[in-house]
Rosetta silent file (secondary structure, phi, psi, omega in degrees, C-alpha in Angstrom):
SEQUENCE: XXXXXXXXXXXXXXXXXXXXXXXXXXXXXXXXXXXXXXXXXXXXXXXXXXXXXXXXXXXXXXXXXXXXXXXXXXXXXXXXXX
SCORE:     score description
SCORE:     0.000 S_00000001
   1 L     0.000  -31.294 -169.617   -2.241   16.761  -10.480 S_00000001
   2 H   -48.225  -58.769 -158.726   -3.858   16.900   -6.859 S_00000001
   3 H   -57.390  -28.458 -176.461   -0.637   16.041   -5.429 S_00000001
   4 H   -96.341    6.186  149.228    1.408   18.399   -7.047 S_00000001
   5 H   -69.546  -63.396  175.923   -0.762   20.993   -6.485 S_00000001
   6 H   -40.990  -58.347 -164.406   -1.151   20.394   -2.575 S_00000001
   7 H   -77.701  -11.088  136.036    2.517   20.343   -2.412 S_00000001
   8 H   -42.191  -73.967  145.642    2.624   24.075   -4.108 S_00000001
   9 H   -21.110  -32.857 -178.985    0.655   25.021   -1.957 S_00000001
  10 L    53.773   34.996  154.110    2.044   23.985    0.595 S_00000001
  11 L   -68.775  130.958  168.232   -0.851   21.192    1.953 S_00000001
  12 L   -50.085  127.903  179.840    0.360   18.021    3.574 S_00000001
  13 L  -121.685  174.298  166.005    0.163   15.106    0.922 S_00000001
  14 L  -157.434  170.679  164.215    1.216   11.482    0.937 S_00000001
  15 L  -145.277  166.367 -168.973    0.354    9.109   -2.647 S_00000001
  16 L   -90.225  171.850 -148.100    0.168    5.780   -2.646 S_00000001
  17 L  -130.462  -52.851 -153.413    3.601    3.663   -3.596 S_00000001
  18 E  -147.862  144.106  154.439    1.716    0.122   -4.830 S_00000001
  19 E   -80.669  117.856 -173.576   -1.858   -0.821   -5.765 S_00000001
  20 L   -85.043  -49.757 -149.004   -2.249   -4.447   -4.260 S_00000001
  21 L  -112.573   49.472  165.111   -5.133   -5.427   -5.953 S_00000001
  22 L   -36.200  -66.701  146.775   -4.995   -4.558   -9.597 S_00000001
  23 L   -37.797 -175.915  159.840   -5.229   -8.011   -9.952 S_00000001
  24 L  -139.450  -10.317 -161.919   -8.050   -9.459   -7.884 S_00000001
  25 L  -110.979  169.330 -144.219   -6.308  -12.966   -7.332 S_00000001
  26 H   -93.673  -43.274  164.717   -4.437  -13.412   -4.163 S_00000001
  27 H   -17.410  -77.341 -179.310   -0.918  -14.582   -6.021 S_00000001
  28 H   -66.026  -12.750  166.520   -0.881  -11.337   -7.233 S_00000001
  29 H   -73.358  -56.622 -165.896   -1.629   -9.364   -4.296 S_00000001
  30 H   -43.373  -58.986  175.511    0.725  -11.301   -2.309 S_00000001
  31 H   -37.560  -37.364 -176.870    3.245  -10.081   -5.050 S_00000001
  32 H   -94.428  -67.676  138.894    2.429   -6.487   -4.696 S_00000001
  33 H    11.893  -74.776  137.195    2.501   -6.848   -1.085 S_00000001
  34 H    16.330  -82.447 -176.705    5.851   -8.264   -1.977 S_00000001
  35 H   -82.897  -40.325 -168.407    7.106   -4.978   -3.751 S_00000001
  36 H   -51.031  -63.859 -171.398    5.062   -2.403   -1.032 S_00000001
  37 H   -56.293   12.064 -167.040    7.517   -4.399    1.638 S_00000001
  38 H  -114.779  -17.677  178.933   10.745   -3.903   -0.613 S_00000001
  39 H   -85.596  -65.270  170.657    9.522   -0.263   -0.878 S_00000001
  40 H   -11.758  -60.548 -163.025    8.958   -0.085    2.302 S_00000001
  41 H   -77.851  -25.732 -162.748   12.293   -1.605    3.933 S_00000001
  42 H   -99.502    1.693  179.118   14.048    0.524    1.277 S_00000001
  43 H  -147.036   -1.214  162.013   12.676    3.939    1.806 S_00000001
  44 L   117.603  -70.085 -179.837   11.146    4.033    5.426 S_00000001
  45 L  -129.056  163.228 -170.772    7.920    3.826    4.372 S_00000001
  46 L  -159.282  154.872 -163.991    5.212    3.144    1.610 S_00000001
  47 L  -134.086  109.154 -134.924    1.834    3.210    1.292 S_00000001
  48 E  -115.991  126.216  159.908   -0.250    0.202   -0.106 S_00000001
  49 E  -152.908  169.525 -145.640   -4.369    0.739   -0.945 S_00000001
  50 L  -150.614  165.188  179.788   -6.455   -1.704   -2.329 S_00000001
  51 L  -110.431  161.700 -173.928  -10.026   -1.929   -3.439 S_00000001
  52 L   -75.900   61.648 -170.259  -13.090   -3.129   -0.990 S_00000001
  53 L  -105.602  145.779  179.176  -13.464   -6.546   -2.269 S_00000001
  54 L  -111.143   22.500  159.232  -14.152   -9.850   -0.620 S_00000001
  55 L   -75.984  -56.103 -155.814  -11.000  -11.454   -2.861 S_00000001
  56 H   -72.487  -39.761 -177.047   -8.668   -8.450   -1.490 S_00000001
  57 H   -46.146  -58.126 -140.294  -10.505   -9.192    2.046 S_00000001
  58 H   -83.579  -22.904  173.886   -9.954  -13.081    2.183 S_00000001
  59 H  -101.597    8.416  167.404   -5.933  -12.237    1.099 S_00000001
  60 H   -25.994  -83.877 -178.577   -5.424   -9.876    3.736 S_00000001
  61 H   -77.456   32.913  160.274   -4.109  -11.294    6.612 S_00000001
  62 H  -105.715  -24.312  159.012   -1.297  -13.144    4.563 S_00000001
  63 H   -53.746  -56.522  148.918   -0.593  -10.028    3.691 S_00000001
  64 H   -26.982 -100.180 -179.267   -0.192   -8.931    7.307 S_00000001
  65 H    -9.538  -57.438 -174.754    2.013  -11.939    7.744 S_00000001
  66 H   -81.352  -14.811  160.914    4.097  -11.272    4.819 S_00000001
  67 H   -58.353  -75.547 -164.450    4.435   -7.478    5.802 S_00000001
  68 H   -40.318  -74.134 -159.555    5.189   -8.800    9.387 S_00000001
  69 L   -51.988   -4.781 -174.253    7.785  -11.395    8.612 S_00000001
  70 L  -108.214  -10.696 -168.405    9.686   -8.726    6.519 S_00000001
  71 L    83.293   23.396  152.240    9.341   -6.329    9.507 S_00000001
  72 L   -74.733  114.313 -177.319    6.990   -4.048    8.508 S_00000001
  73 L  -146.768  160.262 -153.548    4.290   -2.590   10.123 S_00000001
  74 L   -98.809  119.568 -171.023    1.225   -1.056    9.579 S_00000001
  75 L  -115.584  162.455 -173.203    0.311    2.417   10.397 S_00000001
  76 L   -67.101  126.133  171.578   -2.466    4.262    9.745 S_00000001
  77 H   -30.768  -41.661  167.858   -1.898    6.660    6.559 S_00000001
  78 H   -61.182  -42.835 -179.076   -1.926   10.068    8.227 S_00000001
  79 H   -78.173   21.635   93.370    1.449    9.456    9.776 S_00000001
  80 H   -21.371  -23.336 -155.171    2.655    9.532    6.858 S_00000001
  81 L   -89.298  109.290 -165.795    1.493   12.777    5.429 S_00000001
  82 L  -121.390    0.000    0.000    3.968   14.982    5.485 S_00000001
């Protein structure tokens, strides 16, 4: 509702495209990682969040990697916001 309010409005919004860590186990983040780059590659950009966890921490930087190796990279969420 937020979003579609904001964007009546005419406030800058952005929403997030994939949850990585629904899941808590790193398979499945890597998988959602996975679809954010396929979102990503296929629509400019996408925007991945995650919960504070020290599961979600410890599968991070393969996440990096596997963003990287697809040619992805990571920008801070406000440049996004349109």
């Amino acid at each position: 509702v937020a979003e579609c309010v904001a964007r009546v409005l005419g406030v800058p919004v952005a929403s997030r495209s994939v949850f990585l860590d629904n899941d808590p186990d790193p398979e499945p983040i890597l998988e959602q990682a996975a679809l954010l780059a396929d979102m990503a590659v296929a629509e400019g950009a996408a925007i991945g969040i995650c919960h504070f966890r020290s599961s979600t921490a410890a599968t991070l930087p393969a996440v990096v990697r596997a963003l990287d190796a697809r040619g992805v990279a990571l920008v801070h969420v406000s440049e996004l916001v349109q």
